[in-house]
mmCIF file of C-alpha atoms in Angstrom:
data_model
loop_
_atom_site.group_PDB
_atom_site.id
_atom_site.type_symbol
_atom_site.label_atom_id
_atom_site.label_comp_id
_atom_site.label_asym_id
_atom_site.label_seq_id
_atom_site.Cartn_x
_atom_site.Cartn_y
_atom_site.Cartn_z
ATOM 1 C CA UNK A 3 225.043 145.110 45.357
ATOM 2 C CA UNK A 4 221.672 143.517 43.668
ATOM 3 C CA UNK A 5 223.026 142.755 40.620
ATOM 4 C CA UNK A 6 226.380 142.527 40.610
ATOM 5 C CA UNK A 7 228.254 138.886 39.865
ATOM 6 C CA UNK A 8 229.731 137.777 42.693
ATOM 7 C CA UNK A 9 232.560 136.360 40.994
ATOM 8 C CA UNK A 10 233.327 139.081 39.137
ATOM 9 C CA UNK A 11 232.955 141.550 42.279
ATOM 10 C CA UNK A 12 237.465 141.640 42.457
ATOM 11 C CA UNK A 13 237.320 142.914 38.921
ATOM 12 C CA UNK A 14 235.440 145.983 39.873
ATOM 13 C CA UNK A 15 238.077 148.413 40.025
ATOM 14 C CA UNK A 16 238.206 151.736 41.563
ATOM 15 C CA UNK A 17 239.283 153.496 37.769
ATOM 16 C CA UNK A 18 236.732 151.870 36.068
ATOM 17 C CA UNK A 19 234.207 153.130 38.791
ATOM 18 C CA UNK A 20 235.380 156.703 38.147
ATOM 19 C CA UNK A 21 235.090 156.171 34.747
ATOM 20 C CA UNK A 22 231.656 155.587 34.274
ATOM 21 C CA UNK A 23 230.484 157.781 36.758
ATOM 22 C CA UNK A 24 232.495 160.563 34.543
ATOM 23 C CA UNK A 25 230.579 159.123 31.571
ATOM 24 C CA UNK A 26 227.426 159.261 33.406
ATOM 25 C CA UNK A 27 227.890 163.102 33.838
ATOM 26 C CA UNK A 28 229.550 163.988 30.468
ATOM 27 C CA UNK A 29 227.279 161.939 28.235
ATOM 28 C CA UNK A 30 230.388 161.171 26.074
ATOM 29 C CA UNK A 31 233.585 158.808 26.167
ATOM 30 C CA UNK A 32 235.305 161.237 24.449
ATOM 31 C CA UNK A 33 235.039 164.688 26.626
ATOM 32 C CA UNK A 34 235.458 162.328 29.837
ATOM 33 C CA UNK A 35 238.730 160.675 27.971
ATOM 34 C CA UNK A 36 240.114 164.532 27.509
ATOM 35 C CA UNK A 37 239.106 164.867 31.042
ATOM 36 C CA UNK A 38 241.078 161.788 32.316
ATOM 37 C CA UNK A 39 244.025 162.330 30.630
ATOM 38 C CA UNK A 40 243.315 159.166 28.631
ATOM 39 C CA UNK A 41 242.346 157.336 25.417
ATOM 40 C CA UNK A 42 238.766 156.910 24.642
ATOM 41 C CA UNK A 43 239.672 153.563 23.827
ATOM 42 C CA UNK A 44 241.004 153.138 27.735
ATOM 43 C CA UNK A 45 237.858 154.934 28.483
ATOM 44 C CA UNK A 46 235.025 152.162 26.608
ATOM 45 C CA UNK A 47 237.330 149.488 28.034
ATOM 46 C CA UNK A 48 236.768 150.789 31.647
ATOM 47 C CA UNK A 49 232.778 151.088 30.987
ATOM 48 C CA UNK A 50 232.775 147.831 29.468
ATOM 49 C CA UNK A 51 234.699 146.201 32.374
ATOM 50 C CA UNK A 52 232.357 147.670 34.811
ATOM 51 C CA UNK A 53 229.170 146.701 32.793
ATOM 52 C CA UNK A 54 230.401 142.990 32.720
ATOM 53 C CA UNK A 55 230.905 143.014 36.463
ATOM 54 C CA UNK A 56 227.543 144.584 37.030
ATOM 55 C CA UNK A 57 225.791 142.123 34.652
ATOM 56 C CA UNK A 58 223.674 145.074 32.840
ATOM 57 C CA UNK A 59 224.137 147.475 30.146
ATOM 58 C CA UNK A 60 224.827 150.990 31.670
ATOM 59 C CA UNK A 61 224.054 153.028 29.113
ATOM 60 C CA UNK A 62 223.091 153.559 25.385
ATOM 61 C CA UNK A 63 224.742 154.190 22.532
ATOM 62 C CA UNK A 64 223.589 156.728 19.652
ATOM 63 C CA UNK A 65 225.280 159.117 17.111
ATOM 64 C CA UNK A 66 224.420 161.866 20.295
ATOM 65 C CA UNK A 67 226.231 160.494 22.574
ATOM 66 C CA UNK A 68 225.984 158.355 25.472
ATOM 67 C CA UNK A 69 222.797 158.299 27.879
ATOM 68 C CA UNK A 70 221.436 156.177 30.935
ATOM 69 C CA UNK A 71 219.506 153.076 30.384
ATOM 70 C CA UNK A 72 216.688 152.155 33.134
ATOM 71 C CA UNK A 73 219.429 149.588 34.582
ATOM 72 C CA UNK A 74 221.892 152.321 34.537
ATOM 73 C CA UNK A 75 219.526 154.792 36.487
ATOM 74 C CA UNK A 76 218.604 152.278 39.324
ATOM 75 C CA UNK A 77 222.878 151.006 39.466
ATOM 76 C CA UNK A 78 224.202 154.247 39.683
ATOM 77 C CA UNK A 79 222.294 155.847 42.965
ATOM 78 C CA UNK A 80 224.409 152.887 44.354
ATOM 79 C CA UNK A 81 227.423 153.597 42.628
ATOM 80 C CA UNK A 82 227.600 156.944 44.174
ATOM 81 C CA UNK A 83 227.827 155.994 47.210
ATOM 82 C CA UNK A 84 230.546 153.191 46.512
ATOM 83 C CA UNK A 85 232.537 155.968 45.266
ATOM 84 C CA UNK A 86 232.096 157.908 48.018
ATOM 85 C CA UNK A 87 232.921 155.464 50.577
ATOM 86 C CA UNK A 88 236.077 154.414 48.553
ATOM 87 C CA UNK A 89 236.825 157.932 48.549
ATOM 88 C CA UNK A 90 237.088 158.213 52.315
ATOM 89 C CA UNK A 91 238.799 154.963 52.512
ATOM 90 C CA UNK A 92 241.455 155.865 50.107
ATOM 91 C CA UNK A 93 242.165 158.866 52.160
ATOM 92 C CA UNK A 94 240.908 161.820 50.097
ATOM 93 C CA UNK A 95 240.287 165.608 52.021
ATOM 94 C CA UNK A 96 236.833 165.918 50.692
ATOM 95 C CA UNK A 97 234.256 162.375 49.693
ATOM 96 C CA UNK A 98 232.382 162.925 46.712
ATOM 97 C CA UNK A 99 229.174 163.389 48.557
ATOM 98 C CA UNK A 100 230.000 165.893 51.316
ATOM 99 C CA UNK A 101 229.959 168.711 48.421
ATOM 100 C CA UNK A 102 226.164 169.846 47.858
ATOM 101 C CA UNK A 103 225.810 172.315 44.757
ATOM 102 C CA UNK A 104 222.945 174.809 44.930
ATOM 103 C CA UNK A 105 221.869 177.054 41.791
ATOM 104 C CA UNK A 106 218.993 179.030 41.940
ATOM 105 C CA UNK A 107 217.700 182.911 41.545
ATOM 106 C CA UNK A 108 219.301 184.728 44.684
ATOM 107 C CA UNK A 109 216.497 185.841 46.531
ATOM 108 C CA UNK A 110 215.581 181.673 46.485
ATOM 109 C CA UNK A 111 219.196 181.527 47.611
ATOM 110 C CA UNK A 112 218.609 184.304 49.850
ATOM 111 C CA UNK A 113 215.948 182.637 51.282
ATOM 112 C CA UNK A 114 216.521 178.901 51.431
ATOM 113 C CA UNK A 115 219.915 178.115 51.238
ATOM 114 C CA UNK A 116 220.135 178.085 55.497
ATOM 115 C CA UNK A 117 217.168 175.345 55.342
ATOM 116 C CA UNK A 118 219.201 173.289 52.725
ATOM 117 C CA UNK A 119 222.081 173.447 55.097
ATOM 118 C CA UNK A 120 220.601 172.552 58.085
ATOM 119 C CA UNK A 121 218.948 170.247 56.168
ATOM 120 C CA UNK A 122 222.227 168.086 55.834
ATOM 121 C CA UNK A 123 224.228 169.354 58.411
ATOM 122 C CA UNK A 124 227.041 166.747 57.338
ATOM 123 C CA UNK A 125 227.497 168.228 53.769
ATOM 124 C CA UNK A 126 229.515 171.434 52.891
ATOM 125 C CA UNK A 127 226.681 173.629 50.712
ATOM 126 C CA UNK A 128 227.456 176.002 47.943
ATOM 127 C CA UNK A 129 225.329 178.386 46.473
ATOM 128 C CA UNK A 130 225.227 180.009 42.811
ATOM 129 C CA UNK A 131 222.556 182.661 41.726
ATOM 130 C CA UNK A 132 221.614 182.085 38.482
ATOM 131 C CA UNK A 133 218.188 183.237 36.761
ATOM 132 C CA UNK A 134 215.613 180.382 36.498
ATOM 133 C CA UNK A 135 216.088 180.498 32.483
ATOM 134 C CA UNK A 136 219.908 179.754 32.724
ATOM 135 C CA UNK A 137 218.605 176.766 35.577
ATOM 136 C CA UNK A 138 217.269 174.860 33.041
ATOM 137 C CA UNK A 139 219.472 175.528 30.660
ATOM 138 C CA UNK A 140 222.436 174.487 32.735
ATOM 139 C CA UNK A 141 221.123 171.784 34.234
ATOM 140 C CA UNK A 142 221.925 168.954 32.363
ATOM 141 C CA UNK A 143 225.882 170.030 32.652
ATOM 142 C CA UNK A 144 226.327 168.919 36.154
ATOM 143 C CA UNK A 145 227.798 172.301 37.439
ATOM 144 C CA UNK A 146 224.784 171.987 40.028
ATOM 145 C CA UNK A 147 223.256 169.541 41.615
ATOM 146 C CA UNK A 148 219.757 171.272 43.547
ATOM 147 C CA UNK A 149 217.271 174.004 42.691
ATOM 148 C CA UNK A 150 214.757 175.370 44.057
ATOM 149 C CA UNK A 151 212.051 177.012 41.204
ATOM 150 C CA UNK A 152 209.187 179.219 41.133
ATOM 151 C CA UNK A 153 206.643 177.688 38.699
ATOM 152 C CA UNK A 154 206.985 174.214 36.680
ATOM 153 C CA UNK A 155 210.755 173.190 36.323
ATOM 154 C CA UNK A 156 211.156 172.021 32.972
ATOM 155 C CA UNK A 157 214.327 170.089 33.942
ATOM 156 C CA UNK A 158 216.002 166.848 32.517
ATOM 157 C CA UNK A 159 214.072 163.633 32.984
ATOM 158 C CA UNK A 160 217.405 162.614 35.114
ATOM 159 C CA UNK A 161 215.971 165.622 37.848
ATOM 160 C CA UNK A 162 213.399 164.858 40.179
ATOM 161 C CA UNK A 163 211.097 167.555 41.156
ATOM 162 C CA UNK A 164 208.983 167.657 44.240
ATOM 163 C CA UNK A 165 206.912 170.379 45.510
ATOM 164 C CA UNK A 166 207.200 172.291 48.653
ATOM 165 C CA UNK A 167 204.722 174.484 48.373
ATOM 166 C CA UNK A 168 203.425 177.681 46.526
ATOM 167 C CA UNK A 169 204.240 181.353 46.645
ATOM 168 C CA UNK A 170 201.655 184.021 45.935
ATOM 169 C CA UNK A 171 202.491 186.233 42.902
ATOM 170 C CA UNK A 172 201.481 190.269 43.624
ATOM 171 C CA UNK A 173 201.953 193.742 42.765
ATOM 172 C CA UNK A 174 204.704 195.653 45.133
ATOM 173 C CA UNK A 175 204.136 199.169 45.291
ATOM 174 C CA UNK A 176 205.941 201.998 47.354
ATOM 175 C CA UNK A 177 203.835 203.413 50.327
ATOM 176 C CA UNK A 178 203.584 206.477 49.037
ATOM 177 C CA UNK A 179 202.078 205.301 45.751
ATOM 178 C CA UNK A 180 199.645 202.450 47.658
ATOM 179 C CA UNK A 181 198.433 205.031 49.292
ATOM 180 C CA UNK A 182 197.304 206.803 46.182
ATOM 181 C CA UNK A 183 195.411 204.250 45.283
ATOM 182 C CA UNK A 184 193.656 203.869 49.288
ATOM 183 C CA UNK A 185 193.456 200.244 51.274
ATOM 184 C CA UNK A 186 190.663 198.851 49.209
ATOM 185 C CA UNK A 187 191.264 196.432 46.007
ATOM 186 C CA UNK A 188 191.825 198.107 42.869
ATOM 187 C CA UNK A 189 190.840 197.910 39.524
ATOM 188 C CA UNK A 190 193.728 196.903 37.295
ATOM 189 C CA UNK A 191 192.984 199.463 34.271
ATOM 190 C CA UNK A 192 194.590 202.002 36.953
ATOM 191 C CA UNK A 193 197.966 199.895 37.230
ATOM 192 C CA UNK A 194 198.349 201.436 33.465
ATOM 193 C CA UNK A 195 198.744 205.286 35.373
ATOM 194 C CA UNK A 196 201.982 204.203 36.571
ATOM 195 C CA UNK A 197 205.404 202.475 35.088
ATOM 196 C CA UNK A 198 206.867 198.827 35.991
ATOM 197 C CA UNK A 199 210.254 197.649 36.862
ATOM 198 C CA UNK A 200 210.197 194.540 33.824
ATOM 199 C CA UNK A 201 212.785 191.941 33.943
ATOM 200 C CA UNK A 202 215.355 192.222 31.351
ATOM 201 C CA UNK A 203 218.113 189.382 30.624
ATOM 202 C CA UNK A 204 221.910 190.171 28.033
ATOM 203 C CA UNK A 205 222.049 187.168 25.770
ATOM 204 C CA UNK A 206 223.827 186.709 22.701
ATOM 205 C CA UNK A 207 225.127 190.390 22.920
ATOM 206 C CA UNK A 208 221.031 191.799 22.955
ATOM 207 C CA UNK A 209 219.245 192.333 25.728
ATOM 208 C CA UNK A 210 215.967 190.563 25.838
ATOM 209 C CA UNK A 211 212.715 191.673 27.663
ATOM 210 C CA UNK A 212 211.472 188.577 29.954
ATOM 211 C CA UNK A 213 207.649 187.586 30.154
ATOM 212 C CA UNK A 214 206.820 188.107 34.098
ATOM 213 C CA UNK A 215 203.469 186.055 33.714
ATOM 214 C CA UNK A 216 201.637 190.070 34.947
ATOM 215 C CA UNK A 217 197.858 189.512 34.359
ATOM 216 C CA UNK A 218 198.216 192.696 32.841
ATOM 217 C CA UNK A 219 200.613 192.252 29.597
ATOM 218 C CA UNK A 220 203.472 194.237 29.253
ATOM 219 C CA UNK A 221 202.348 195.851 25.984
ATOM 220 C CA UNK A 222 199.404 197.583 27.988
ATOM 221 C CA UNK A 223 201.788 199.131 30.860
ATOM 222 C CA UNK A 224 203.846 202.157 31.006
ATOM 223 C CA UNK A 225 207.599 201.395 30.682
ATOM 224 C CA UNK A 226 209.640 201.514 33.510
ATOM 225 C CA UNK A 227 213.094 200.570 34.988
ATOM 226 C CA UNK A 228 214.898 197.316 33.557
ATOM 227 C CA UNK A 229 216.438 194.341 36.317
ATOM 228 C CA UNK A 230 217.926 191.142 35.577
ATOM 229 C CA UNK A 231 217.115 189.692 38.785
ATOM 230 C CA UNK A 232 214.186 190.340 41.081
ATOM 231 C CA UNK A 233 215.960 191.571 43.730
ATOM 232 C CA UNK A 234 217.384 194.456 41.843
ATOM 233 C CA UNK A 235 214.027 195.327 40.276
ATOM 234 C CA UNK A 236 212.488 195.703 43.796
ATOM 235 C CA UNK A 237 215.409 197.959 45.059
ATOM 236 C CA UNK A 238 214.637 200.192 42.161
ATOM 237 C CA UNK A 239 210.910 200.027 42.909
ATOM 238 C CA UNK A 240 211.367 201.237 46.224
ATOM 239 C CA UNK A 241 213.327 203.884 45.750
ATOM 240 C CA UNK A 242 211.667 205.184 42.110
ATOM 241 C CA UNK A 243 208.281 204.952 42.564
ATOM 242 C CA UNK A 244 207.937 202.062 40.468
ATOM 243 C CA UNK A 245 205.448 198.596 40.422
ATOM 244 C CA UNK A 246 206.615 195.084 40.413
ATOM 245 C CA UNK A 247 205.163 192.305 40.027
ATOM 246 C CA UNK A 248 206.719 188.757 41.682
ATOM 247 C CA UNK A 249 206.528 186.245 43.599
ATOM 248 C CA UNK A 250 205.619 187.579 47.415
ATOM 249 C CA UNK A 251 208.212 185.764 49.034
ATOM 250 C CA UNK A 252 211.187 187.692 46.709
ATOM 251 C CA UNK A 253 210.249 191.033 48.366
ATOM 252 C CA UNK A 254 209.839 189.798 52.464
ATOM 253 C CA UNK A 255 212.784 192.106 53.255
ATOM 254 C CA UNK A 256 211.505 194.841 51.563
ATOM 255 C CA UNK A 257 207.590 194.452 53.098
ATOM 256 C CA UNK A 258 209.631 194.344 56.226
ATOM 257 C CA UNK A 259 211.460 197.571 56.335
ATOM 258 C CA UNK A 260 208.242 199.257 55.406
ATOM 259 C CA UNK A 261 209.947 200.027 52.217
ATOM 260 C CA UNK A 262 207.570 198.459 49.461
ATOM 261 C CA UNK A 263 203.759 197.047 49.846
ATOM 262 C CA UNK A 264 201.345 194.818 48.520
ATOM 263 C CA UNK A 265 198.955 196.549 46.065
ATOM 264 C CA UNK A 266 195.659 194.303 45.969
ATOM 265 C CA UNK A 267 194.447 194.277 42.691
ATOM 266 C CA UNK A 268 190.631 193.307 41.887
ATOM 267 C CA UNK A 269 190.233 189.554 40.491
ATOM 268 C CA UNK A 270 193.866 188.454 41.293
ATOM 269 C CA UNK A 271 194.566 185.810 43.213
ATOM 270 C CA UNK A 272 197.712 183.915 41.266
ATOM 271 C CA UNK A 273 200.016 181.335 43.151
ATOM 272 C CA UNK A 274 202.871 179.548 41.581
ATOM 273 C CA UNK A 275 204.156 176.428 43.115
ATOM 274 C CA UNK A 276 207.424 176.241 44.627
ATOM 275 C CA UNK A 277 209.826 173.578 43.509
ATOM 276 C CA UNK A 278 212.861 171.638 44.960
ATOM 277 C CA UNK A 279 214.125 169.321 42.094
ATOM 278 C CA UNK A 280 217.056 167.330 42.374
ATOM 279 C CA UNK A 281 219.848 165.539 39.565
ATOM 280 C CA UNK A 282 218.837 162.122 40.743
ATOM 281 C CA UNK A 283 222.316 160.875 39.461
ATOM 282 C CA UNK A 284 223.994 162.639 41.543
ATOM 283 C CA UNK A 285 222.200 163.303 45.125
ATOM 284 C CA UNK A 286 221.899 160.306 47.074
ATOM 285 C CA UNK A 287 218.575 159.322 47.777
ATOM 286 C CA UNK A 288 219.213 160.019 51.715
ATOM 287 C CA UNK A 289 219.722 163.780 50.992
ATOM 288 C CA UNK A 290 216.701 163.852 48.872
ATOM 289 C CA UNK A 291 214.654 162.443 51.558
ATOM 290 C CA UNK A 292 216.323 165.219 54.089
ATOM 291 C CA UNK A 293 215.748 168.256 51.958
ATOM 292 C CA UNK A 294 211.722 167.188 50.911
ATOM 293 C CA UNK A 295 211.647 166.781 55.206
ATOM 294 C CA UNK A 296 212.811 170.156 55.684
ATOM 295 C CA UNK A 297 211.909 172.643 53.363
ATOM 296 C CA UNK A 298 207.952 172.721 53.314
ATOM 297 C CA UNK A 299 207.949 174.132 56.779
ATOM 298 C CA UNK A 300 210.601 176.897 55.343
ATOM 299 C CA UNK A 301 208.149 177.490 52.721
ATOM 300 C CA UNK A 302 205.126 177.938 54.536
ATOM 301 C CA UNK A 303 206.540 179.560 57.313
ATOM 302 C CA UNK A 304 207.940 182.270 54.453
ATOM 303 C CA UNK A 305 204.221 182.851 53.342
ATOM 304 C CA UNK A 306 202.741 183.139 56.109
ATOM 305 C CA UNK A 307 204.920 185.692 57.101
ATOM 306 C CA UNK A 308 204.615 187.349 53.678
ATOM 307 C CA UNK A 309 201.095 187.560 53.876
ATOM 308 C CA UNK A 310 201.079 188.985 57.481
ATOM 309 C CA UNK A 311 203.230 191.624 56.848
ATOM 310 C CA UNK A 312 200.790 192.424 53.468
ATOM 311 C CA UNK A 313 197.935 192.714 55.748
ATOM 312 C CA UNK A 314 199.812 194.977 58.394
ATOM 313 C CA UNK A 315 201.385 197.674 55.952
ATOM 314 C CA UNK A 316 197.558 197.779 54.302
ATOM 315 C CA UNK A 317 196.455 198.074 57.940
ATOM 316 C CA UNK A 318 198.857 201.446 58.048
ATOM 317 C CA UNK A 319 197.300 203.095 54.550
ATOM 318 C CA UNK A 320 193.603 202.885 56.408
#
């Protein structure tokens, strides 16, 4: 390894590589100590060790807490994969890197999750739902290491975030309502004659309304149903008479079935770009590369889909 002193490379020991890489995803000496079953003397010992044999200072101290330095971030990409391949070597059922962690909101689940796997056919994948808001919040914990986002991350500077593409944000409507309203655009003053499914999230014991980014601001349309996740809130459209407004891509099943349409509005045209952003620390830089390869064509292939099945359930109203 660039870096490293050769003759200090025997003193590198397995522990103190599990160590720091326990560090490196805690952010303290202590919690990883607890974690361990160890001291947190045992603990800065190993980290010191390990920094000595790699000739630079892994990380820095403050009254917060422990936190990669620039060496540290280029080292431990490496160090990774060390600790998987001594992982397989020492005979373990699972290496550290054939376990790929995916949290995003289900229908981005729904929808990309078989892409990710083929993606890296030669990693086991695992998928949580999670709303984008609790994404970001949860992201610098390590209980996930891939998301896929609608709209700017907002991640940890340890994430990478690449786009894949964009997704275009319109109004779903139920036939039977679009067709109130005939093929043509509409003007949006006559969204306010009918009531919107608005997301909703329970925090804190409260429930808390959630800004949907709706040209037309919540304050000005009629109250409808509540959903925490998009999916939901486009069931309930569907079958309630209901608008929503979303990304495209969260309602291709329903656009499918026939069940819910696309209700062109006069003057909108919004897109939100579609993330994939990785925790740099802890994807290698192989899988990075495999997922970026793979999932614009997922993404465009989604839209254009989307936007063909828009144009054929308009076609139907005329």
């Amino acid at each position: 390894m660039t870096g490293m002193r050769a003759e200090r490379v025997e003193e590198f020991r397995f522990a103190d590589l599990s160590a720091v890489l326990l560090v490196r995803r805690l952010g303290s000496v202590t919690a990883s100590a607890r974690q361990l079953g160890v001291t947190p003397s045992q603990v800065s010992k190993a980290v010191s060790r390990a920094e000595a044999s790699l000739g630079a200072l892994l990380f820095s101290r403050s009254s917060h807490g422990l936190s990669p330095t620039q060496a540290g971030l280029r080292i431990f990409p490496r160090l990774d994969e060390i600790a998987a391949q001594l992982s397989v070597a020492r005979g373990n059922e699972e290496p550290a890197d054939s376990l790929l962690t995916i949290a995003a909101p289900s229908y981005i689940n729904s929808l990309f999750l078989p892409a990710i796997a083929e993606a890296v056919p030669e990693m086991r994948v695992r998928g949580l739902e999670l709303p984008a808001s609790l994404v970001r919040t949860l992201a610098p914990g390590g209980l996930f290491d891939v998301t896929v986002l609608v709209g700017q991350p907002r991640l940890p500077r340890t994430w990478t975030a690449t786009p894949i593409g964009s997704t275009r944000k319109i109004v779903f409507a139920p036939p039977r309502i679009a067709r109130l309203f005939g093929a043509g655009p509409i003007a949006m003053e006559r969204l306010r004659e009918f009531r919107f499914v608005s997301p909703v999230y329970h925090v804190g014991g409260q429930f808390v309304p959630v800004d949907d980014d709706c040209p037309l601001p919540a304050a000005l349309r009629r109250r409808g149903h509540e959903a925490q996740t998009i999916g939901a809130a486009l069931e309930l459209a569907a079958r309630t008479g209901q608008l929503v407004y979303g990304p495209a891509c969260a309602g291709i099943r329903q656009l499918a079935a026939g069940e819910l349409t696309e209700l062109r509005v006069r003057g909108w045209n919004a897109q939100d770009p579609i993330y994939l952003a990785c925790n740099a620390e802890r994807v290698l830089a192989r899988v990075q590369r495999a997922l970026v390869r793979q999932l614009p064509g997922a993404v465009d292939a989604l839209e254009k889909r989307t936007l063909w099945l828009s144009k054929r359930s308009q076609r139907k109203r005329t």
